[in-house]
XYZ file of C-alpha atoms in Angstrom:
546
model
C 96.984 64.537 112.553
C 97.013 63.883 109.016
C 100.686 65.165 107.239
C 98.761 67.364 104.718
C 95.506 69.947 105.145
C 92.855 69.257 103.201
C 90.444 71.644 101.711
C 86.291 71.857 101.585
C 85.308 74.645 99.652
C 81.573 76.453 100.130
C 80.202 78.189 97.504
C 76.700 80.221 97.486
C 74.670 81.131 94.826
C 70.862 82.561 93.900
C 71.003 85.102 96.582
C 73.553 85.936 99.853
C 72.290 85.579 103.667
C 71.331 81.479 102.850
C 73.304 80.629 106.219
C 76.934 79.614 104.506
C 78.160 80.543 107.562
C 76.240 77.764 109.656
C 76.889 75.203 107.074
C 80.569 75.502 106.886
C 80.432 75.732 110.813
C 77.829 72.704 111.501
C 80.223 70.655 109.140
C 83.313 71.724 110.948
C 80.892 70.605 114.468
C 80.604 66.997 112.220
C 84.343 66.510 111.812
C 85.656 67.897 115.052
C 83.216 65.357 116.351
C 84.815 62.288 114.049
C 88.241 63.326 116.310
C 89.399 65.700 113.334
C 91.237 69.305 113.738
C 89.495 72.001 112.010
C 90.055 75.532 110.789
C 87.379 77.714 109.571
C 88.461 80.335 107.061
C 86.020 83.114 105.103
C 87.263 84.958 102.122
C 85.688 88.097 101.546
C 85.332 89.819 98.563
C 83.980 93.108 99.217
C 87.146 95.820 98.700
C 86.868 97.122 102.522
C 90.155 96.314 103.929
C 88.441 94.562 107.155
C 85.220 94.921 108.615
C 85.972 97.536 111.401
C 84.905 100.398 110.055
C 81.305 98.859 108.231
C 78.348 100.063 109.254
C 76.666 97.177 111.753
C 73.528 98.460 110.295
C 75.286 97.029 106.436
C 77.337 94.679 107.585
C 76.168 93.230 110.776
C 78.046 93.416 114.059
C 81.905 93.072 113.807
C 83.425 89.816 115.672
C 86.709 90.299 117.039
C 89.082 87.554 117.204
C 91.606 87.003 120.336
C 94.372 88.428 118.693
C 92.285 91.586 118.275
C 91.404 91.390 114.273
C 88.438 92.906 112.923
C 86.305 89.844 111.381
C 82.798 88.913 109.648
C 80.374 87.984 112.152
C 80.704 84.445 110.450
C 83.736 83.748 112.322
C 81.550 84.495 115.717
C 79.266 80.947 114.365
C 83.012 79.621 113.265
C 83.781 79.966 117.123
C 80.270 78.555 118.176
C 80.058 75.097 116.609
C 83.557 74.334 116.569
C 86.641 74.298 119.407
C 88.911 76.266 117.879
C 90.087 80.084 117.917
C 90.329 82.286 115.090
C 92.858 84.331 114.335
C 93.581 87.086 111.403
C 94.134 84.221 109.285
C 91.309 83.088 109.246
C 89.338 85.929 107.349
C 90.998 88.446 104.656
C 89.061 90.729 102.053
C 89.593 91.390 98.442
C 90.770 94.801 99.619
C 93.341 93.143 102.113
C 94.814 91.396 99.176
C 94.793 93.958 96.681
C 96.398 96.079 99.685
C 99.269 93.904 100.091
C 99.794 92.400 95.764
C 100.256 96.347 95.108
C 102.301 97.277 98.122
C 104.687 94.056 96.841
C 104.389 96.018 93.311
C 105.747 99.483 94.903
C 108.553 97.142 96.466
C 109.597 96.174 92.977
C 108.951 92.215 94.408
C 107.440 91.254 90.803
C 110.629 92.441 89.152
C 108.515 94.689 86.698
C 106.471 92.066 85.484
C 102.850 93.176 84.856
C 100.783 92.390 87.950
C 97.763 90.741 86.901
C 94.388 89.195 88.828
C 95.767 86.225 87.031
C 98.300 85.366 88.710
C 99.479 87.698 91.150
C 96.038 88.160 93.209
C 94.780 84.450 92.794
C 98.371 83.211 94.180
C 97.849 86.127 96.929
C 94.294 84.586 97.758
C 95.959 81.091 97.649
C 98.537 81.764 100.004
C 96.346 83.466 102.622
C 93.997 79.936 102.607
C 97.132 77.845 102.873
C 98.483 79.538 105.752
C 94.842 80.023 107.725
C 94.507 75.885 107.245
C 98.463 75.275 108.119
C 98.481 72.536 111.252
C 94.883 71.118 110.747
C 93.617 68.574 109.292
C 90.530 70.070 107.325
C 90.427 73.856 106.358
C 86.814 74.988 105.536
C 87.103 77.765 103.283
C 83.528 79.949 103.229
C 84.007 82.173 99.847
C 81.215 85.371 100.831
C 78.610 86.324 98.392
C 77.109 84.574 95.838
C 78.353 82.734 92.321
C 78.272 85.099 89.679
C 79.466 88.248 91.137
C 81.849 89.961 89.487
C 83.603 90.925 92.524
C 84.065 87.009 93.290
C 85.321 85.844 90.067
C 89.117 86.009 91.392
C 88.165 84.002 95.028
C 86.769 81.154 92.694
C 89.258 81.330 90.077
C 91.719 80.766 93.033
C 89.700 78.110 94.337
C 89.484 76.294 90.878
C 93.033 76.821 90.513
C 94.079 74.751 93.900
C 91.809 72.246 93.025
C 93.587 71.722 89.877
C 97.063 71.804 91.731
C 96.354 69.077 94.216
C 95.490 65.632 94.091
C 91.921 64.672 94.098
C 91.200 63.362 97.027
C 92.636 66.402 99.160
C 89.428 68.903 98.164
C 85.967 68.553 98.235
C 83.333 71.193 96.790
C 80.483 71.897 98.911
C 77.440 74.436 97.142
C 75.132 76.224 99.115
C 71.389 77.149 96.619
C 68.415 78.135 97.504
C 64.813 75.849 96.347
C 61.856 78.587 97.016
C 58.600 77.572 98.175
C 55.913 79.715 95.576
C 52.862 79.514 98.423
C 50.298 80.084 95.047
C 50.968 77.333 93.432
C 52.235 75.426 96.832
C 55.394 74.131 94.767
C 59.477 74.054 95.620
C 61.378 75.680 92.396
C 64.719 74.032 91.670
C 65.355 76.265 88.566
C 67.389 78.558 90.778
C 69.544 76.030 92.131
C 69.735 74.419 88.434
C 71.426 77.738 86.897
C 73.562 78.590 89.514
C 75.275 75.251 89.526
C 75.571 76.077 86.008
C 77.237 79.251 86.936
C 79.348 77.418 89.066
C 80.417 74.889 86.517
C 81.151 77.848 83.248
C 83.730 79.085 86.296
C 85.436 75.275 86.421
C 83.814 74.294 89.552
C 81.657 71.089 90.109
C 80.222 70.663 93.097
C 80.515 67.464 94.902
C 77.670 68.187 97.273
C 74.778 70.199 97.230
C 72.793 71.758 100.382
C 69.636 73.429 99.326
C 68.046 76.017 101.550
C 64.225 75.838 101.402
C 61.379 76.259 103.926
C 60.555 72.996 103.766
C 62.109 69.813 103.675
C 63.251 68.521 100.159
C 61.359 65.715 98.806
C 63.000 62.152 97.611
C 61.538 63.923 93.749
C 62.716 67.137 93.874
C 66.384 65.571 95.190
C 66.058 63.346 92.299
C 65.205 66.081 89.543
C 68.443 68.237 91.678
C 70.808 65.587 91.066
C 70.024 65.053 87.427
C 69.922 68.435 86.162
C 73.095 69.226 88.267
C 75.325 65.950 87.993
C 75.435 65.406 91.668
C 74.794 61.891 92.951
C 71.539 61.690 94.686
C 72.774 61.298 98.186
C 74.694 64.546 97.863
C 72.003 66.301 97.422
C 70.809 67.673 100.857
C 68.106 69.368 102.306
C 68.821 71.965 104.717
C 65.102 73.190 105.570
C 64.429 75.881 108.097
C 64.664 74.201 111.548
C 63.488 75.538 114.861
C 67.344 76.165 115.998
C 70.389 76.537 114.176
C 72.043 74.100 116.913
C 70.333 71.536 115.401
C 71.820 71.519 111.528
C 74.631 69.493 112.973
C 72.163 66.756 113.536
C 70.382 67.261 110.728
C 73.479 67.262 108.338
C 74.583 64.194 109.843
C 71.128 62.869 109.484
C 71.467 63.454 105.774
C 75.646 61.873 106.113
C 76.872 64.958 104.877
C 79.883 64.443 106.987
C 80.354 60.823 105.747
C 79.774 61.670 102.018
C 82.828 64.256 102.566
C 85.202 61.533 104.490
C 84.813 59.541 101.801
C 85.648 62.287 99.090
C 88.761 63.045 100.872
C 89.646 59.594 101.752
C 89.973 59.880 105.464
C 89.527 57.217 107.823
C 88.151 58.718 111.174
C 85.977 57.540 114.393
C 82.068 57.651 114.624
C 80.511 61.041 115.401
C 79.898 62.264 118.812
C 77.215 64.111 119.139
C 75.617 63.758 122.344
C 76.423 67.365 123.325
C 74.535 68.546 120.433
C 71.452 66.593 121.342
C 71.445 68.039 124.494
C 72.041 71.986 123.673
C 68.911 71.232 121.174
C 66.793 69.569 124.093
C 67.533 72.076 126.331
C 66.993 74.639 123.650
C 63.612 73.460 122.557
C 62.263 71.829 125.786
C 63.018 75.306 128.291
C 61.602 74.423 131.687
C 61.434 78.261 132.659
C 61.085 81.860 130.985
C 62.625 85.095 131.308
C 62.059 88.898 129.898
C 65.283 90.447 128.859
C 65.044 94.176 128.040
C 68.273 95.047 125.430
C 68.497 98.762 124.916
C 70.719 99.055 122.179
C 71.537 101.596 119.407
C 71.065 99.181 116.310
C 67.862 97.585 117.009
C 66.948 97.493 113.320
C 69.180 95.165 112.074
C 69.109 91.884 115.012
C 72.447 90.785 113.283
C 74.438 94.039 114.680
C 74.370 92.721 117.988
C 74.315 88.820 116.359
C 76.990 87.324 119.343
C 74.975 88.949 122.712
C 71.608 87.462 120.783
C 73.591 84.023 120.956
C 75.336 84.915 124.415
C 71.692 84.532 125.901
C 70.826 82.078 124.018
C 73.454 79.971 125.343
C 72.718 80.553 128.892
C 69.248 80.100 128.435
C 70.511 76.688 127.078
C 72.476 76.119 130.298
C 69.999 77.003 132.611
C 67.034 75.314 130.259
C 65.191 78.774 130.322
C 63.673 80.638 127.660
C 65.246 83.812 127.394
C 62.677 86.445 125.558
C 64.475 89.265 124.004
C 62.677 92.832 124.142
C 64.857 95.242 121.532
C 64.457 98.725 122.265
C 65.146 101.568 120.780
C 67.423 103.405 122.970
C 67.021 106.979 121.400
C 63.227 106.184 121.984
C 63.437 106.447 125.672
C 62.800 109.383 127.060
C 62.298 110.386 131.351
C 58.483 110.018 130.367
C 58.254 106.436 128.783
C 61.236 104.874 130.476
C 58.850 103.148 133.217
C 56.454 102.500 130.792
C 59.065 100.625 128.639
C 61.010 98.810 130.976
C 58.551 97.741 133.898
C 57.797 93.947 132.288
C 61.724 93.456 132.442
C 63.148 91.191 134.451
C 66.457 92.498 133.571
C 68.427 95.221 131.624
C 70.940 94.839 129.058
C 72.930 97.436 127.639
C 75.286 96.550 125.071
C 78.012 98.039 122.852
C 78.283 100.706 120.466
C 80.083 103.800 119.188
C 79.187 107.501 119.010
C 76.455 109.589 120.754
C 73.052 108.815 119.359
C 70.840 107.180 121.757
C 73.984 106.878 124.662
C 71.485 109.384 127.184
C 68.584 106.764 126.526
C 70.512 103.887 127.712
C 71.605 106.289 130.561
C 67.799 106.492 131.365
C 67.524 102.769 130.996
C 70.523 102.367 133.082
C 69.407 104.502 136.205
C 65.786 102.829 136.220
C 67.513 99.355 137.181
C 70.046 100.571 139.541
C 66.951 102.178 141.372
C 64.239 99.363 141.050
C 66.936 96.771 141.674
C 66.650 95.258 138.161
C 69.576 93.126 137.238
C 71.516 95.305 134.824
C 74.376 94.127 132.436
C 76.228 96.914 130.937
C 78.980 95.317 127.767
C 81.436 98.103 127.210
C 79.261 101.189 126.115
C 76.990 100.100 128.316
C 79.917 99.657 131.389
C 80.599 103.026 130.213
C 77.220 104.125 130.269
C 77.003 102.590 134.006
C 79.555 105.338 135.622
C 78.120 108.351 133.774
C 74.885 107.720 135.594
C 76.598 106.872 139.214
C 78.191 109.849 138.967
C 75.445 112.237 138.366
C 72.804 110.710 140.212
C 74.805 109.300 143.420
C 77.879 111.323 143.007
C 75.974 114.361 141.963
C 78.631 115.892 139.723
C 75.987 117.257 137.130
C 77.095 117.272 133.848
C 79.114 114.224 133.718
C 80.059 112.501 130.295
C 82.883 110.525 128.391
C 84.947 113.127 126.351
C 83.661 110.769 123.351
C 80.137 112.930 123.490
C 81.380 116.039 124.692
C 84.737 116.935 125.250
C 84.183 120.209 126.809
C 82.250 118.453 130.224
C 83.539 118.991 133.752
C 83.557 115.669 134.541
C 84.939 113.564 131.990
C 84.491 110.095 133.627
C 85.199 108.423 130.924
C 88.081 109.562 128.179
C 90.913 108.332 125.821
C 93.671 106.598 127.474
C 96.191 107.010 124.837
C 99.197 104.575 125.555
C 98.538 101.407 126.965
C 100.296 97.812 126.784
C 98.702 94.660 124.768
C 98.632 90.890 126.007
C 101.815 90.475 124.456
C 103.363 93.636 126.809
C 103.491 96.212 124.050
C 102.883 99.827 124.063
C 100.018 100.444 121.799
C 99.422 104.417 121.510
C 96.378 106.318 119.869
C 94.735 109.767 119.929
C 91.526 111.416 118.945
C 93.322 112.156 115.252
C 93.942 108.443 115.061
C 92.101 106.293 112.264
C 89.025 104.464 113.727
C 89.816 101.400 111.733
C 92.342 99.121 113.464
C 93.427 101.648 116.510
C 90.900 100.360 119.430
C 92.407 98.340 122.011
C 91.510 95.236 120.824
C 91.402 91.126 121.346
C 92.491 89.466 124.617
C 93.596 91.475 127.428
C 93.867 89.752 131.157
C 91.717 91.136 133.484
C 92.821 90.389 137.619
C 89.385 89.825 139.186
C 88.382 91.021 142.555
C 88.342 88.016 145.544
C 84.948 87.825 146.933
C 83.058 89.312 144.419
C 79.986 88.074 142.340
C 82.838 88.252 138.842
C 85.112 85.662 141.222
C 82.590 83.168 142.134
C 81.458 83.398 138.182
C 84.463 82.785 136.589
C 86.175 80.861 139.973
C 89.497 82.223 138.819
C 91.890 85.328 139.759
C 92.864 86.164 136.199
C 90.523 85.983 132.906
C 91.059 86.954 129.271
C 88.576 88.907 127.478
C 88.667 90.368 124.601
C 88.069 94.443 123.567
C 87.173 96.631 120.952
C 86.524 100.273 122.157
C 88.966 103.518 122.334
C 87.278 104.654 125.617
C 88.076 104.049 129.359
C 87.060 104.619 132.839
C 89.009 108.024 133.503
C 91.165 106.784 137.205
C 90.837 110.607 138.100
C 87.320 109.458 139.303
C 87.729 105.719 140.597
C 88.351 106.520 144.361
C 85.121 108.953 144.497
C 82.624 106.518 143.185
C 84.478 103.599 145.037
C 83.654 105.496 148.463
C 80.419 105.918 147.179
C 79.644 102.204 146.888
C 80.667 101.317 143.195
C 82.727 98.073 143.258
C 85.742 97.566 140.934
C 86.094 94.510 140.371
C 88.188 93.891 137.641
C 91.588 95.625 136.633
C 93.995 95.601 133.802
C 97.125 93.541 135.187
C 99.056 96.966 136.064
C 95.505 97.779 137.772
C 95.431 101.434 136.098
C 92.124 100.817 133.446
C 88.951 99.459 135.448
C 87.491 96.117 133.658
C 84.899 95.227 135.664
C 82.188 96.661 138.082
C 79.911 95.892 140.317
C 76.925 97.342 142.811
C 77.450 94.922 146.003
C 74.257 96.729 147.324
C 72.199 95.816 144.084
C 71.058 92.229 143.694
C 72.756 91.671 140.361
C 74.439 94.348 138.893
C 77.272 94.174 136.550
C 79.053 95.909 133.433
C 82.683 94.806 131.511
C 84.780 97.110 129.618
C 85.284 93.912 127.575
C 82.370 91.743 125.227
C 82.159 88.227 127.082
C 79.854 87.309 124.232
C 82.938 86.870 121.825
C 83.610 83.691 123.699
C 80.398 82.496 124.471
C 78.877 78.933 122.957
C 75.985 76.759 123.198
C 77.483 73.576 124.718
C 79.246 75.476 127.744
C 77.589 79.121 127.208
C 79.661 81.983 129.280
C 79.780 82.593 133.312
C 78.795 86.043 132.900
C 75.758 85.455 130.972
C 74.864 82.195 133.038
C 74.598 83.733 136.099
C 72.534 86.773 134.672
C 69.802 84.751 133.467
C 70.421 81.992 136.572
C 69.435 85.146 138.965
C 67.280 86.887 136.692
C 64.986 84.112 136.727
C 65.236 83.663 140.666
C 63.857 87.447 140.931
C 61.237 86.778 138.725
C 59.648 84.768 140.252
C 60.740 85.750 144.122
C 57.525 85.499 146.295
């Protein structure tokens, strides 16, 4: 390890959604492969004190970190390319830092001074990337949005600022601009790019590399014309076209030597890239050898980014089992007792995933109850676990009527309600109620889960104890585990004191499982996840039974 971090700033500009995200994570992939430790940090600047209360339909689905913060889905891609695990360092909004530079200013810690965005909130920003980089030997620091925002200005001040107060060769500025493709006239545009370098460079920044997003490759001319207009040595300059996985911008990065061109910046001497695992997850990626027909009922179908890390969970284990897994999104306040056969008879399995209040929950019930009865393989991700013992119990337990308290609290068989003290990983008593603010109050991030011997969850993960992590404020109520046990639900995964049920299973269904927890938090392409390997592993052995 080297004795000091060093920084590599991305920048975006033109418009937002250009894949920062999966640059500063295939570049991390490109270093962690030259034997260098990496951190991955993203600066928000959006005033929302954390992401946990956006809407996914806004904002995208919400990644949750092991130690149970809130995060930008970018941290979920963070976790992807690169071996490393995020923490709450390692993503803070403008709202978290205004939060804490005027709680310091009730605490009289400025000594009266005027508190200013210059310096109090820039040093605040400044701190917070220090400390998320502390220990490694590269810190990627993703600022969100674009150049030119007003609501960025004090993230790139900061960034200029740190720049200035450390030597050269321990920061590198990487710039993220879009070069559109104008089908009329069949031409790439680098006027965009041209004016928001110049953006970049009235706020004191000069980028030392340049990745332009584009349809299309980049041409040696328009590079050229790039790198003129732009001051960027042509080499720097680098085309990041659309590509037929994201797995593959590792390669094609390192294709282009972004990696080297940064080594060299910072002047660090490392080993030759290894990248023989990437080669492989894009093989198996783009070469599948089989196909499968994944039905996801889900709540926030609209937007494919709310559920961005199940999308990649699938993807991964289609990956590992070099099958083609075909996602069918539907609607599940669309399904009804008339089109639920209709919908779901191409499927060769169900997927129910996550989600909070109680639009669309008595669809997914539907959806849920047509696998258990045509022996569909069914994975149910914490609504959808939930979602699971509302139907056992009033279609094989009978008791009519039968809810979570989270829909209605007046039923007569709450199965599922709000467990209001529990104990965290670390052993300490975490306590909520239905008064309790939905933003930070879920049991959340790692919990250990004691697994079942001789079930399917044991031979998946070939372990007695997991760790999974949570975000939900609803349980299994253990008023009703016993009944539905003797009625041939499985538990087969506890909390350690064995009180809150993790895991269950069908033993007379083929494959049928649902988690309290989402496995697709630690999901990635190169090793994928058990749960998720063995779905589509069986899935596609169903299919194509004779």
């Amino acid at each position: 390890m080297m004795a000091k971090t060093k920084y590599i700033f991305i920048t975006g500009g033109v418009v937002s959604s250009l894949g920062k995200g999966i640059a500063a994570a295939s570049i991390g992939a490109l270093l962690e492969s030259r034997g260098l430790s990496v951190s991955l940090i993203k600066v928000d600047p959006y005033i929302n004190v954390d992401p946990g209360t956006m809407s996914p339909f806004q904002h995208g689905e919400v990644f949750v970190t092991n130690d149970g913060t809130e995060t930008d889905l970018d941290l979920g891609h963070y976790e992807r390319f690169v071996r490393f695990e995020a923490s709450k360092k390692n993503n803070f909004t403008a709202g978290k830092v205004y939060e804490t530079v005027i709680r310091n200013e009730r605490k009289g810690k400025y000594l009266g001074g005027t508190v200013q965005v210059i310096p109090h909130i820039t040093n605040e920003i400044k701190k917070r990337i220090k400390s998320g980089g502390q220990g490694k030997d590269i810190a990627i620091v993703e600022v969100g949005g674009t150049v030119g925002d007003i609501e960025s200005q004090p993230f790139v001040e900061a960034l200029r600022q740190m720049a200035l107060e450390l030597p050269n060769s321990s920061w590198a500025f990487v710039h993220l601009t879009l070069v559109p493709f104008i089908n009329a006239s069949g031409e790439l545009k680098t006027k965009p790019t041209q004016h928001s370098v110049k953006e970049l460079r009235s706020l004191g920044i000069s980028p030392d590399v340049l990745i332009c997003r584009s349809e299309k490759e980049l041409p040696k001319d328009e590079k050229s014309k790039i790198a003129l207009f732009c001051s960027v040595p042509k080499n720097n300059v680098i085309s990041m076209h659309d590509v037929d996985t994201v797995y593959s911008i590792p390669l094609l990065l390192n294709k282009q030597k972004v990696d080297k061109t940064i080594i060299e910046k910072l002047r660090i001497q490392s080993k030759n890239p290894q990248l023989n695992d990437w080669k492989r997850v894009v093989k198996a990626k783009l070469l599948p050898e089989k196909e499968v027909n994944v039905s996801f009922v889900g709540k926030y179908t609209e937007l494919k980014d709310s559920y961005k890390s199940i999308n990649e969970a699938l993807e991964h284990a289609g990956i590992k089992n070099k099958t083609k897994v075909n996602i069918n999104f539907v609607e599940a306040e669309n399904l009804t007792t008339k089109n639920v056969a209709k919908t779901l008879k191409k499927s060769d399995a169900i997927l129910v995933p996550g989600g909070f209040g109680e639009r669309g929950v008595e669809g997914m019930i539907l959806a849920c109850k047509y696998s258990r009865e045509k022996n569909i393989p069914y994975l149910g991700i914490c609504l959808g676990m939930q979602v699971a013992i509302i139907e056992y119990a009033r279609n094989v337990l009978n008791l009519k009527g039968a809810n979570s308290t989270e829909f209605n609290q007046k039923t007569k068989y709450p199965v599922i309600g709000l467990i209001t003290e529990w104990s965290d990983i670390s052993g300490k008593k975490e306590k909520r109620n239905k008064n309790s603010d939905l933003g930070g109050t879920m049991r959340l991030g790692g919990q250990l889960c004691i697994l079942k011997k001789n079930s399917n969850s044991y031979k998946m993960y070939k372990k007695p104890e997991i760790i999974e992590r949570h975000r939900h404020r609803y349980e299994v109520n253990p008023m009703f585990k016993e009944e539905m046990i003797n009625k041939g639900l499985d538990v087969v995964g506890t909390s350690i004191d064995g009180k809150l049920v993790e895991m269950i299973e069908i033993p007379q269904h083929k494959w049928f499982l649902a988690c309290q927890f989402h496995p697709e938090f630690t999901s990635n392409p190169r090793d994928g996840h058990p749960i998720f390997n063995s779905s589509v592993s069986y899935t596609h052995l169903r299919a194509h039974e004779t």
